[in-house]
Coordinates of C-alpha atoms in Angstrom, one line a residue:
M533 CA -18.3 -9.8 -32.3
T534 CA -15.2 -8.6 -30.1
P535 CA -14.1 -4.9 -30.3
F536 CA -10.4 -4.2 -30.6
R537 CA -9.4 -0.7 -29.9
V538 CA -5.9 0.8 -29.3
W539 CA -4.4 4.2 -29.1
A540 CA -1.4 4.4 -31.1
P541 CA -0.7 8.1 -32.4
L542 CA 2.7 7.1 -33.3
A543 CA 1.8 4.5 -36.0
H544 CA 0.9 4.9 -39.6
R545 CA -0.8 1.5 -39.7
V546 CA -2.1 -0.8 -36.9
R547 CA -3.0 -4.5 -37.4
V548 CA -4.2 -7.3 -35.0
R549 CA -3.1 -10.8 -35.2
L550 CA -5.7 -13.5 -34.1
G551 CA -3.9 -16.8 -34.4
I552 CA -2.5 -16.9 -37.9
E553 CA -4.9 -14.3 -39.3
V554 CA -4.0 -10.6 -39.3
H555 CA -6.6 -7.8 -39.7
D556 CA -6.2 -4.1 -40.1
L557 CA -7.7 -1.6 -37.9
A558 CA -9.2 1.6 -39.0
G559 CA -7.7 5.1 -37.9
S560 CA -9.9 7.7 -36.7
G561 CA -7.4 10.6 -37.0
D562 CA -7.1 11.2 -33.2
G563 CA -4.6 8.4 -32.6
W564 CA -7.2 5.8 -31.9
W565 CA -7.4 2.6 -34.1
A566 CA -10.4 0.1 -33.9
T567 CA -12.2 -2.9 -35.5
S568 CA -14.6 -5.6 -34.4
L569 CA -13.9 -9.3 -35.1
D570 CA -15.2 -12.8 -34.4
A571 CA -13.1 -13.7 -31.4
E572 CA -14.1 -15.8 -28.5
P573 CA -12.9 -15.3 -24.8
G574 CA -9.6 -17.1 -24.5
T575 CA -8.4 -16.2 -28.1
D576 CA -4.8 -14.9 -28.1
Y577 CA -4.2 -11.5 -30.0
A578 CA -1.3 -9.0 -30.5
Y579 CA -1.0 -5.8 -32.2
L580 CA 1.5 -5.2 -35.2
L581 CA 2.6 -1.4 -35.6
D582 CA 3.5 -0.2 -39.0
E583 CA 5.3 -2.9 -40.9
D584 CA 6.8 -4.6 -37.8
E585 CA 5.7 -8.2 -37.8
H586 CA 6.5 -8.7 -34.1
G587 CA 3.3 -8.7 -32.2
L588 CA 2.8 -6.4 -29.0
P589 CA 0.4 -7.0 -26.2
D590 CA -2.5 -4.8 -25.9
P591 CA -1.8 -1.7 -23.6
R592 CA -5.3 -2.3 -21.9
S593 CA -4.9 -6.0 -21.9
R594 CA -7.0 -7.8 -19.1
W595 CA -5.1 -11.0 -19.4
Q596 CA -1.6 -12.0 -20.0
P597 CA -1.5 -15.7 -19.4
R598 CA 2.1 -16.3 -20.9
G599 CA 3.8 -13.2 -19.5
V600 CA 4.1 -9.5 -20.4
H601 CA 6.1 -10.2 -23.5
E602 CA 3.7 -12.4 -25.1
A603 CA 0.3 -12.1 -26.7
S604 CA -2.7 -10.8 -24.7
R605 CA -5.9 -13.1 -24.4
V606 CA -9.4 -12.0 -24.9
Y607 CA -11.1 -11.7 -21.5
D608 CA -14.9 -11.6 -20.9
D609 CA -15.5 -9.6 -17.7
A610 CA -19.2 -10.6 -17.8
A611 CA -18.5 -14.2 -17.6
Y612 CA -17.6 -14.1 -13.8
R613 CA -20.8 -14.6 -11.6
W614 CA -20.4 -12.3 -8.6
Q615 CA -21.8 -13.5 -5.2
D616 CA -21.2 -10.2 -3.3
G617 CA -24.7 -8.6 -4.1
S618 CA -25.4 -8.1 -0.4
W619 CA -22.1 -6.3 0.2
P620 CA -22.9 -2.7 1.1
G621 CA -19.4 -1.4 0.8
R622 CA -17.5 0.1 3.7
D623 CA -17.0 3.8 4.7
W624 CA -13.6 4.8 5.5
P625 CA -14.0 6.1 9.2
G626 CA -13.4 3.3 11.6
S627 CA -11.3 1.3 9.3
I628 CA -8.4 -1.0 10.5
V629 CA -6.2 -2.1 7.5
Y630 CA -4.2 -5.3 7.0
E631 CA -1.5 -4.9 4.2
L632 CA -0.4 -8.1 2.6
H633 CA 1.6 -9.5 -0.4
I634 CA -0.2 -12.2 -2.2
G635 CA 3.0 -14.1 -3.2
T636 CA 4.2 -14.4 0.3
F637 CA 1.2 -14.2 2.3
T638 CA 0.8 -18.2 2.0
P639 CA 3.1 -20.9 0.9
E640 CA 1.2 -21.3 -2.3
G641 CA 1.3 -17.6 -3.2
T642 CA -2.1 -17.5 -4.9
F643 CA -5.5 -15.6 -4.4
D644 CA -7.1 -18.9 -3.7
A645 CA -4.6 -19.9 -1.0
A646 CA -5.1 -16.3 0.5
I647 CA -8.9 -16.9 0.7
E648 CA -8.1 -19.9 3.1
R649 CA -6.6 -17.4 5.5
L650 CA -9.5 -14.9 5.6
N651 CA -10.8 -16.3 8.8
H652 CA -7.7 -15.2 10.6
L653 CA -8.1 -11.8 9.4
V654 CA -11.8 -11.7 10.6
D655 CA -10.8 -13.3 14.0
L656 CA -8.2 -10.5 14.3
G657 CA -10.8 -7.9 13.8
V658 CA -9.4 -6.0 10.9
T659 CA -11.9 -4.5 8.4
D660 CA -9.8 -3.7 5.3
V661 CA -7.4 -5.8 3.2
E662 CA -4.8 -3.9 1.3
L663 CA -3.2 -5.9 -1.5
L664 CA 0.4 -4.8 -2.8
P665 CA 0.2 -4.5 -6.7
V666 CA -1.2 -7.5 -8.6
N667 CA -0.9 -6.0 -12.1
A668 CA 1.4 -8.1 -14.6
F669 CA 5.1 -7.9 -14.3
N670 CA 8.1 -9.7 -16.0
G671 CA 9.2 -12.7 -14.0
V672 CA 7.5 -15.1 -11.5
W673 CA 7.9 -13.1 -8.3
N674 CA 8.3 -9.5 -7.5
W675 CA 7.1 -7.0 -4.8
G676 CA 4.8 -5.8 -7.6
Y677 CA 6.2 -2.2 -8.2
D678 CA 7.8 -3.4 -11.5
G679 CA 4.5 -3.7 -13.3
V680 CA 4.1 -3.1 -16.9
D681 CA 0.7 -4.2 -17.8
W682 CA -1.5 -2.0 -15.8
Y683 CA -4.9 -3.6 -16.8
A684 CA -3.8 -7.3 -16.3
V685 CA -3.6 -9.4 -13.2
H686 CA -0.4 -11.3 -12.5
E687 CA -1.0 -14.9 -13.9
P688 CA 0.9 -16.9 -11.2
Y689 CA -1.2 -15.3 -8.5
G690 CA -4.4 -16.6 -10.2
G691 CA -5.1 -14.0 -13.0
P692 CA -8.2 -11.8 -13.2
D693 CA -10.6 -14.5 -12.2
G694 CA -8.5 -15.4 -9.2
L695 CA -8.5 -11.7 -8.0
K696 CA -12.4 -11.5 -8.5
R697 CA -12.7 -14.8 -6.4
F698 CA -10.5 -13.2 -3.7
V699 CA -12.7 -9.8 -3.7
D700 CA -15.9 -12.0 -3.6
A701 CA -14.6 -14.1 -0.6
C702 CA -13.4 -11.0 1.3
H703 CA -16.9 -9.3 0.7
S704 CA -18.7 -12.5 2.1
Q705 CA -16.5 -12.1 5.3
R706 CA -17.5 -8.4 5.4
L707 CA -13.9 -7.4 4.5
A708 CA -13.3 -4.4 2.2
V709 CA -10.4 -4.7 -0.2
L710 CA -7.9 -1.9 -1.0
L711 CA -5.6 -2.4 -4.0
D712 CA -2.1 -0.8 -4.3
V713 CA -1.7 0.8 -7.8
V714 CA 1.4 2.4 -9.3
Y715 CA 0.9 5.3 -11.7
N716 CA 4.3 7.1 -11.3
H717 CA 6.5 4.6 -13.3
L718 CA 6.6 1.4 -15.2
G719 CA 8.9 -1.5 -14.6
P720 CA 12.1 -2.1 -16.6
S721 CA 11.1 -5.1 -18.6
G722 CA 8.0 -5.5 -20.7
N723 CA 7.0 -1.9 -21.2
Y724 CA 5.8 -1.6 -24.7
L725 CA 3.8 1.6 -24.2
T726 CA 6.2 3.8 -25.8
R727 CA 5.9 2.0 -29.0
F728 CA 2.2 3.0 -29.1
G729 CA 2.4 6.6 -27.8
P730 CA 3.9 9.3 -25.7
Y731 CA 3.1 7.5 -22.3
L732 CA 6.4 8.7 -20.8
A733 CA 8.1 12.0 -20.2
T734 CA 11.7 12.9 -20.4
Q735 CA 12.1 13.4 -16.7
R736 CA 13.2 10.6 -14.4
N737 CA 12.4 9.7 -10.8
A738 CA 14.1 7.3 -8.4
W739 CA 12.5 4.2 -10.4
G740 CA 12.7 5.3 -14.1
E741 CA 11.1 7.6 -16.5
V742 CA 8.1 9.5 -15.2
V743 CA 4.6 9.1 -16.8
N744 CA 3.6 11.9 -19.2
L745 CA 0.8 13.8 -17.3
D746 CA 1.2 17.2 -18.7
G747 CA 3.1 17.1 -22.1
P748 CA 2.0 16.5 -25.6
G749 CA -0.4 13.6 -25.7
A750 CA -1.0 13.7 -21.9
Q751 CA -4.8 13.8 -22.3
E752 CA -4.9 10.3 -23.4
V753 CA -2.2 9.1 -21.0
R754 CA -4.2 10.6 -18.1
R755 CA -7.3 8.9 -19.4
Y756 CA -5.3 5.6 -19.5
I757 CA -4.7 6.1 -15.8
I758 CA -8.3 7.1 -14.9
D759 CA -9.8 4.2 -16.9
N760 CA -7.5 1.7 -15.1
A761 CA -8.5 3.1 -11.8
L762 CA -12.3 2.9 -12.5
M763 CA -11.8 -0.6 -13.9
W764 CA -10.5 -1.8 -10.6
L765 CA -13.2 -0.1 -8.6
R766 CA -16.1 -1.0 -11.0
D767 CA -15.2 -4.3 -12.8
F768 CA -13.3 -6.0 -10.1
H769 CA -15.5 -4.6 -7.1
I770 CA -12.4 -3.3 -5.4
D771 CA -13.4 -1.0 -2.6
G772 CA -10.4 1.5 -2.6
L773 CA -7.1 2.2 -4.1
R774 CA -3.8 3.0 -2.5
L775 CA -1.9 5.3 -4.8
D776 CA 1.8 4.6 -4.7
A777 CA 4.3 7.5 -4.3
A778 CA 1.8 10.2 -5.3
H779 CA 4.5 12.7 -4.7
A780 CA 6.3 11.3 -7.8
L781 CA 3.4 12.2 -10.1
V782 CA 4.9 15.2 -12.1
D783 CA 1.9 17.0 -13.1
T784 CA 1.8 20.8 -13.6
S785 CA -1.6 21.1 -15.3
T786 CA -4.9 22.1 -13.8
P787 CA -6.7 20.1 -12.5
H788 CA -4.0 17.9 -11.1
L789 CA -4.4 14.1 -12.0
L790 CA -5.4 13.2 -8.6
A791 CA -8.1 15.9 -8.4
E792 CA -9.4 14.7 -11.7
L793 CA -9.3 11.1 -10.6
S794 CA -11.2 11.8 -7.3
A795 CA -13.8 13.6 -9.3
H796 CA -14.3 10.5 -11.7
V797 CA -14.5 8.3 -8.5
D798 CA -17.1 10.5 -6.9
D799 CA -19.1 9.9 -10.0
L800 CA -18.7 6.2 -9.8
E801 CA -19.8 6.1 -6.3
A802 CA -23.1 7.8 -7.2
E803 CA -23.5 5.3 -9.9
L804 CA -22.7 2.3 -7.8
G805 CA -24.4 3.5 -4.6
Q806 CA -21.2 2.3 -2.7
P807 CA -18.3 4.1 -1.3
R808 CA -15.0 3.9 -3.1
T809 CA -11.9 5.2 -1.1
L810 CA -8.6 6.8 -2.5
V811 CA -5.6 6.9 -0.4
A812 CA -2.4 8.6 -1.2
E813 CA 1.2 7.5 -0.3
S814 CA 3.0 10.8 -0.2
D815 CA 6.2 12.1 1.6
L816 CA 5.3 15.7 1.0
N817 CA 3.5 16.1 4.5
D818 CA 1.0 18.2 2.5
P819 CA -2.7 18.2 3.4
V820 CA -3.3 19.2 -0.3
M821 CA -3.9 15.3 -0.7
I822 CA -6.9 15.3 1.4
T823 CA -8.2 18.8 1.1
P824 CA -11.7 19.0 -0.7
R825 CA -11.4 19.8 -4.4
S826 CA -13.7 22.9 -3.7
E827 CA -10.9 24.3 -1.5
G828 CA -8.1 23.8 -4.0
G829 CA -7.0 20.2 -2.8
Y830 CA -7.2 16.8 -4.6
G831 CA -10.1 15.4 -2.6
L832 CA -8.6 12.1 -1.7
D833 CA -9.8 10.3 1.4
A834 CA -6.7 9.5 3.3
Q835 CA -2.9 9.5 3.1
W836 CA -0.1 7.5 4.7
D837 CA 1.5 9.2 7.6
D838 CA 5.3 8.4 7.6
D839 CA 6.0 10.6 10.5
M840 CA 3.9 8.4 12.8
H841 CA 5.9 5.4 11.7
H842 CA 9.3 7.2 12.1
A843 CA 8.4 8.7 15.5
L844 CA 7.5 5.3 17.0
H845 CA 10.1 3.3 15.2
A846 CA 13.0 5.5 16.4
I847 CA 11.8 5.4 20.0
L848 CA 11.3 1.6 19.8
T849 CA 14.5 0.6 18.2
G850 CA 16.9 3.6 19.0
E851 CA 17.7 4.0 15.4
R852 CA 18.5 7.4 14.2
Q853 CA 20.3 7.1 10.8
G854 CA 18.7 8.4 7.6
Y855 CA 15.3 9.8 7.8
Y856 CA 15.1 8.9 11.5
V857 CA 17.5 11.7 12.5
D858 CA 14.8 14.1 13.7
F859 CA 12.9 11.5 15.5
G860 CA 13.3 9.4 18.7
S861 CA 12.3 12.1 21.3
L862 CA 8.9 11.9 23.2
A863 CA 8.5 15.4 22.1
A864 CA 8.4 14.4 18.4
L865 CA 5.9 11.6 19.2
A866 CA 3.8 13.9 21.0
K867 CA 3.5 16.5 18.1
V868 CA 2.8 13.7 15.5
Y869 CA 0.1 12.3 18.0
T870 CA -1.6 15.7 18.0
S871 CA -0.7 17.1 14.7
A872 CA -0.1 14.1 12.3
F873 CA 3.1 15.5 10.9
L874 CA 6.4 16.4 12.7
H875 CA 7.7 18.2 9.6
D876 CA 5.0 20.6 8.9
G877 CA 6.9 23.6 7.6
C878 CA 9.9 23.1 9.9
Y879 CA 13.4 22.0 9.1
S880 CA 14.1 18.5 8.0
T881 CA 17.7 17.3 8.8
F882 CA 17.6 14.4 6.4
R883 CA 16.3 16.7 3.5
G884 CA 18.4 19.7 4.6
R885 CA 15.4 22.0 4.1
L886 CA 12.2 23.2 5.3
H887 CA 9.6 20.5 4.7
G888 CA 5.8 19.9 4.8
H889 CA 2.7 22.1 5.7
P890 CA 0.6 22.2 8.8
I891 CA -2.8 20.5 8.8
D892 CA -6.0 22.2 10.1
R893 CA -6.4 20.3 13.4
V894 CA -9.9 21.6 13.9
R895 CA -11.4 20.5 10.5
T896 CA -9.2 17.4 9.5
P897 CA -10.2 14.3 11.2
A898 CA -7.6 11.8 12.2
Y899 CA -8.9 9.0 10.3
R900 CA -7.6 10.6 7.3
F901 CA -4.1 9.5 8.2
I902 CA -2.9 6.0 8.1
A903 CA -0.5 5.1 10.8
Y904 CA 1.6 1.9 11.1
L905 CA 4.5 0.3 13.0
Q906 CA 5.6 -1.5 9.8
D907 CA 4.8 -1.7 6.2
H908 CA 6.2 -3.4 3.3
D909 CA 8.5 -0.6 2.5
Q910 CA 9.8 0.0 6.1
V911 CA 10.6 -3.7 6.5
G912 CA 11.6 -4.5 2.9
N913 CA 13.7 -1.6 2.4
R914 CA 16.1 -2.5 5.2
A915 CA 19.2 -4.3 4.0
L916 CA 18.1 -7.7 5.7
G917 CA 14.4 -7.3 5.6
D918 CA 14.3 -7.6 9.2
R919 CA 11.1 -7.0 11.0
L920 CA 10.5 -4.9 14.1
A921 CA 10.4 -8.0 16.2
E922 CA 13.8 -8.8 15.4
I923 CA 15.2 -5.3 16.3
T924 CA 13.1 -4.4 19.2
P925 CA 12.9 -5.8 22.7
P926 CA 9.6 -8.0 23.0
R927 CA 8.2 -5.6 25.7
L928 CA 8.7 -2.5 23.7
L929 CA 7.1 -4.3 20.7
D930 CA 4.0 -4.5 22.8
V931 CA 4.2 -0.9 23.7
G932 CA 4.3 -0.1 20.1
A933 CA 1.1 -2.1 19.4
V934 CA -0.7 -0.3 22.3
L935 CA 0.2 3.1 20.9
L936 CA -0.6 2.4 17.4
L937 CA -4.1 0.7 18.1
T938 CA -5.2 3.4 20.6
S939 CA -4.1 6.3 18.4
P940 CA -6.7 8.6 16.8
F941 CA -5.4 7.6 13.3
T942 CA -6.5 4.8 10.9
P943 CA -4.1 1.9 12.0
M944 CA -2.5 -0.3 9.5
L945 CA -0.9 -3.7 10.2
W946 CA 1.8 -5.4 8.0
M947 CA 1.1 -9.1 7.4
G948 CA 2.5 -11.3 10.2
E949 CA 3.0 -8.2 12.5
E950 CA 0.1 -9.4 14.7
W951 CA 2.0 -12.5 15.8
A952 CA 5.6 -11.0 15.7
A953 CA 6.3 -13.2 12.7
S954 CA 10.0 -14.4 12.6
T955 CA 10.3 -14.5 8.8
R956 CA 12.1 -11.5 7.1
W957 CA 10.8 -9.8 4.3
P958 CA 13.7 -8.6 2.0
F959 CA 13.5 -7.0 -1.4
F960 CA 13.2 -9.8 -4.2
T961 CA 12.8 -9.7 -8.0
S962 CA 13.0 -12.5 -10.7
H963 CA 14.2 -10.7 -13.8
P964 CA 14.9 -13.1 -16.5
E965 CA 17.3 -10.6 -18.2
P966 CA 20.9 -10.9 -16.7
H967 CA 21.6 -7.1 -17.0
L968 CA 18.6 -6.3 -15.0
A969 CA 19.0 -9.0 -12.4
E970 CA 22.6 -7.7 -11.8
A971 CA 21.5 -4.2 -11.6
A972 CA 18.8 -5.0 -8.9
G973 CA 21.5 -6.3 -6.5
R974 CA 24.0 -3.6 -7.2
G975 CA 21.2 -0.9 -6.8
R976 CA 20.2 -2.1 -3.3
I977 CA 23.9 -2.3 -2.2
E978 CA 24.5 1.3 -3.1
E979 CA 21.2 2.5 -1.6
F980 CA 22.0 0.8 1.8
A981 CA 25.4 2.1 1.9
T982 CA 23.9 5.7 2.4
Y983 CA 22.2 4.4 5.5
G984 CA 25.3 2.8 7.0
W985 CA 23.8 -0.7 7.0
D986 CA 26.0 -3.7 6.7
T987 CA 25.1 -5.6 3.5
A988 CA 27.3 -8.6 4.1
E989 CA 24.3 -10.7 5.1
M990 CA 22.0 -9.2 2.4
L991 CA 20.4 -11.6 0.0
D992 CA 20.8 -10.9 -3.7
P993 CA 17.3 -9.8 -4.7
E994 CA 17.6 -12.4 -7.6
D995 CA 18.3 -15.2 -5.2
P996 CA 15.1 -17.4 -4.9
L997 CA 15.8 -17.7 -1.2
A998 CA 14.9 -13.9 -1.0
F999 CA 11.4 -14.8 -2.1
Q1000 CA 11.1 -18.2 -0.4
T1001 CA 12.2 -16.9 3.0
A1002 CA 9.8 -14.0 2.8
K1003 CA 6.7 -16.3 3.0
L1004 CA 4.9 -16.2 6.4
N1005 CA 5.2 -19.1 8.6
W1006 CA 1.8 -19.9 9.7
S1007 CA 2.8 -22.6 12.3
E1008 CA 4.0 -19.8 14.5
L1009 CA 0.5 -18.7 15.4
S1010 CA 0.2 -21.4 18.0
A1011 CA 3.6 -21.2 19.5
A1012 CA 5.0 -18.9 22.3
P1013 CA 5.7 -16.1 22.2
H1014 CA 3.8 -15.5 19.0
R1015 CA 0.5 -16.5 20.4
N1016 CA 0.8 -13.9 23.3
V1017 CA 1.5 -11.2 20.8
L1018 CA -1.6 -12.3 18.7
A1019 CA -3.8 -12.2 21.8
L1020 CA -2.6 -8.7 22.6
Y1021 CA -3.5 -7.4 19.0
R1022 CA -6.8 -9.0 19.2
R1023 CA -7.5 -7.5 22.6
L1024 CA -6.4 -4.1 21.3
I1025 CA -8.5 -4.1 18.3
E1026 CA -11.5 -5.1 20.2
L1027 CA -11.0 -2.4 22.7
R1028 CA -10.7 0.2 19.9
R1029 CA -13.9 -1.0 18.4
S1030 CA -15.7 -1.0 21.8
E1031 CA -14.5 2.3 23.3
P1032 CA -16.2 5.4 22.0
D1033 CA -13.2 7.6 23.1
L1034 CA -10.8 5.5 20.9
Q1035 CA -13.1 6.2 17.9
N1036 CA -13.1 9.9 18.4
P1037 CA -11.4 11.4 15.2
R1038 CA -10.8 15.0 16.5
L1039 CA -7.2 15.7 16.9
T1040 CA -8.1 18.8 19.1
A1041 CA -9.3 16.1 21.7
V1042 CA -6.1 14.5 21.9
A1043 CA -3.4 15.7 24.4
V1044 CA 0.0 14.3 25.4
D1045 CA 1.9 14.5 28.6
Y1046 CA 5.5 13.3 28.7
D1047 CA 8.7 13.3 30.7
E1048 CA 11.7 13.1 28.4
P1049 CA 14.3 12.2 31.0
A1050 CA 12.0 9.6 32.8
R1051 CA 10.8 8.3 29.3
W1052 CA 7.1 7.9 30.0
L1053 CA 4.4 9.4 28.0
V1054 CA 0.6 9.6 28.5
V1055 CA -1.9 10.2 25.6
H1056 CA -5.4 11.7 26.7
R1057 CA -8.2 10.1 24.7
G1058 CA -11.4 11.3 26.4
G1059 CA -11.9 9.4 29.6
L1060 CA -9.0 7.0 28.8
R1061 CA -5.3 7.5 29.2
I1062 CA -2.8 5.5 27.4
A1063 CA 0.4 5.4 29.5
A1064 CA 3.7 4.1 28.0
N1065 CA 7.0 3.6 30.0
F1066 CA 10.0 3.2 27.5
D1067 CA 12.6 2.9 30.2
E1068 CA 13.9 -0.5 31.3
A1069 CA 13.1 0.3 35.0
P1070 CA 9.7 1.0 36.6
Q1071 CA 8.6 4.6 36.4
V1072 CA 5.8 6.5 38.3
V1073 CA 3.5 8.6 36.1
P1074 CA 2.5 11.3 38.7
G1075 CA -1.1 12.3 39.0
L1076 CA -2.4 9.2 37.0
A1077 CA -5.1 7.1 38.6
G1078 CA -8.1 5.0 37.5
E1079 CA -9.4 1.5 36.3
V1080 CA -6.6 -0.5 34.4
V1081 CA -8.4 -1.6 31.3
L1082 CA -5.5 -3.2 29.7
A1083 CA -1.8 -3.5 30.6
T1084 CA 1.3 -5.2 29.2
G1085 CA 3.1 -5.2 32.5
E1086 CA 2.5 -4.7 36.2
V1087 CA 0.7 -1.4 37.2
K1088 CA 0.8 -0.4 40.7
A1089 CA -1.0 2.6 42.5
V1090 CA 1.4 4.6 44.5
D1091 CA 0.8 7.7 46.6
N1092 CA 1.5 10.2 43.9
G1093 CA 0.3 8.3 40.8
L1094 CA 0.6 4.9 38.9
S1095 CA 3.9 2.9 38.6
L1096 CA 4.4 1.1 35.3
D1097 CA 6.6 -1.8 34.8
G1098 CA 9.7 -1.1 32.7
Q1099 CA 9.0 -1.1 28.9
S1100 CA 5.3 -1.5 29.4
A1101 CA 2.0 0.2 28.6
A1102 CA -1.4 0.4 29.9
V1103 CA -5.0 1.8 29.2
I1104 CA -6.4 3.6 32.2
R1105 CA -10.0 4.6 32.7
V1106 CA -10.0 7.8 34.6
G1107 CA -13.6 8.9 34.4

């Protein structure tokens, strides 16, 4: 017998349609309705609320093979035969993350096609694969942040079994898998949750109505989110979750949803005997995300560090618009290198107010902060979706790679970055509804106007070209200059893994010297010095001497130090 159970406190009657048969569910008085029926895996079903004969998909559906507006399908988790019994899991310290979008990582855009490219990631030296959201959304292609069926895996990618095969394959290659999950909003099409219960609040964020975390009925909504997270970590063997826009979770209750979630994940870790990682994307610059629950924090393992990205991006590209306005100086980069945040309680010009909180540099290991030169947002939220390789001189691109991969933080690469992929990655959607399709393009144009970007060449997000041109061109790997960039990334990752000084997570052990007018900077990492010259002309770094371990340009010993080629970086052993 197959159990059918749904939370529908707003309904007076709940039925389930199996084929042409309709069966009543029994209410329990707490908003839950349930029954058990003879339904084999692969059987389609839909819920009927009150006297409405239009069937709705299950809010906890594991399988939506015909899309988010159609019936759910019975899915048997136990039918998949896992092959990763020898996988021990991966502890977070020492991780090197690779972020990818299944739909554009390969020409086919499926889990199975991505499996064929895992050897590339192993050879590169990364340890963790981070997937953009894969839960079901309306349309064929999308970034993934318009998901509405949080428990189902997007069918064109390969559905739930496809994801399991991908995780299995990653574990066989000793790669951990992180999954991006979105709990702060739902997509604009296919969201039937409000027909069942008070899943949404009256407030709105940038993407729509916020999820009800602290109003009437919030306890079951919170349980819906926590059960979803535990499903990925337990039933799909996912090693960790990246929590999208955690700052947009509106929750005034105690404990905060994130603290409650981290407590449940701790329990799951003990049950499984394997680590599970929780990572927050947050623009609050607030260490509460990674502060232990016993000290009043949320107890997450790590958080993205936008300030590190902004500091590097502004220096490498010269851009100062929007949120880059306070970045671009070597002083800003030096502060971020040693303190994780630039805005740690100081004034943010872009926000027009004081922003952020300082971290405890003594007690907070640097690996709790994820640093990156590029990510899906910082590329895709540009008007043209142009990557760093298109807007940065090639030599400075190498400098950025050196500074990222020798930093004390957990580095993350955006797919294709490692070979300076020439393909753009613009925003793309495939809304079947004309009004949503029109709104997607109009909204992007309005957003980009605030940054002063020229939108004349911007592709309409609904234009299939926006999606097709975002797919990586794997033939570039063997061609110059891409193969040279790939060789540098491989060397840097190997250096990071082989040098104990580059693995030291203590921020108090990091020091930075710089000369703003001469535009050189030196990062102290134990017995290593990472020297960078951002100027086009050669610059002498006074007092620097030692063995050149790695260099992207010519390094010369002079009487008073080392001369670095213009727009170059070097790793020097001084011990």
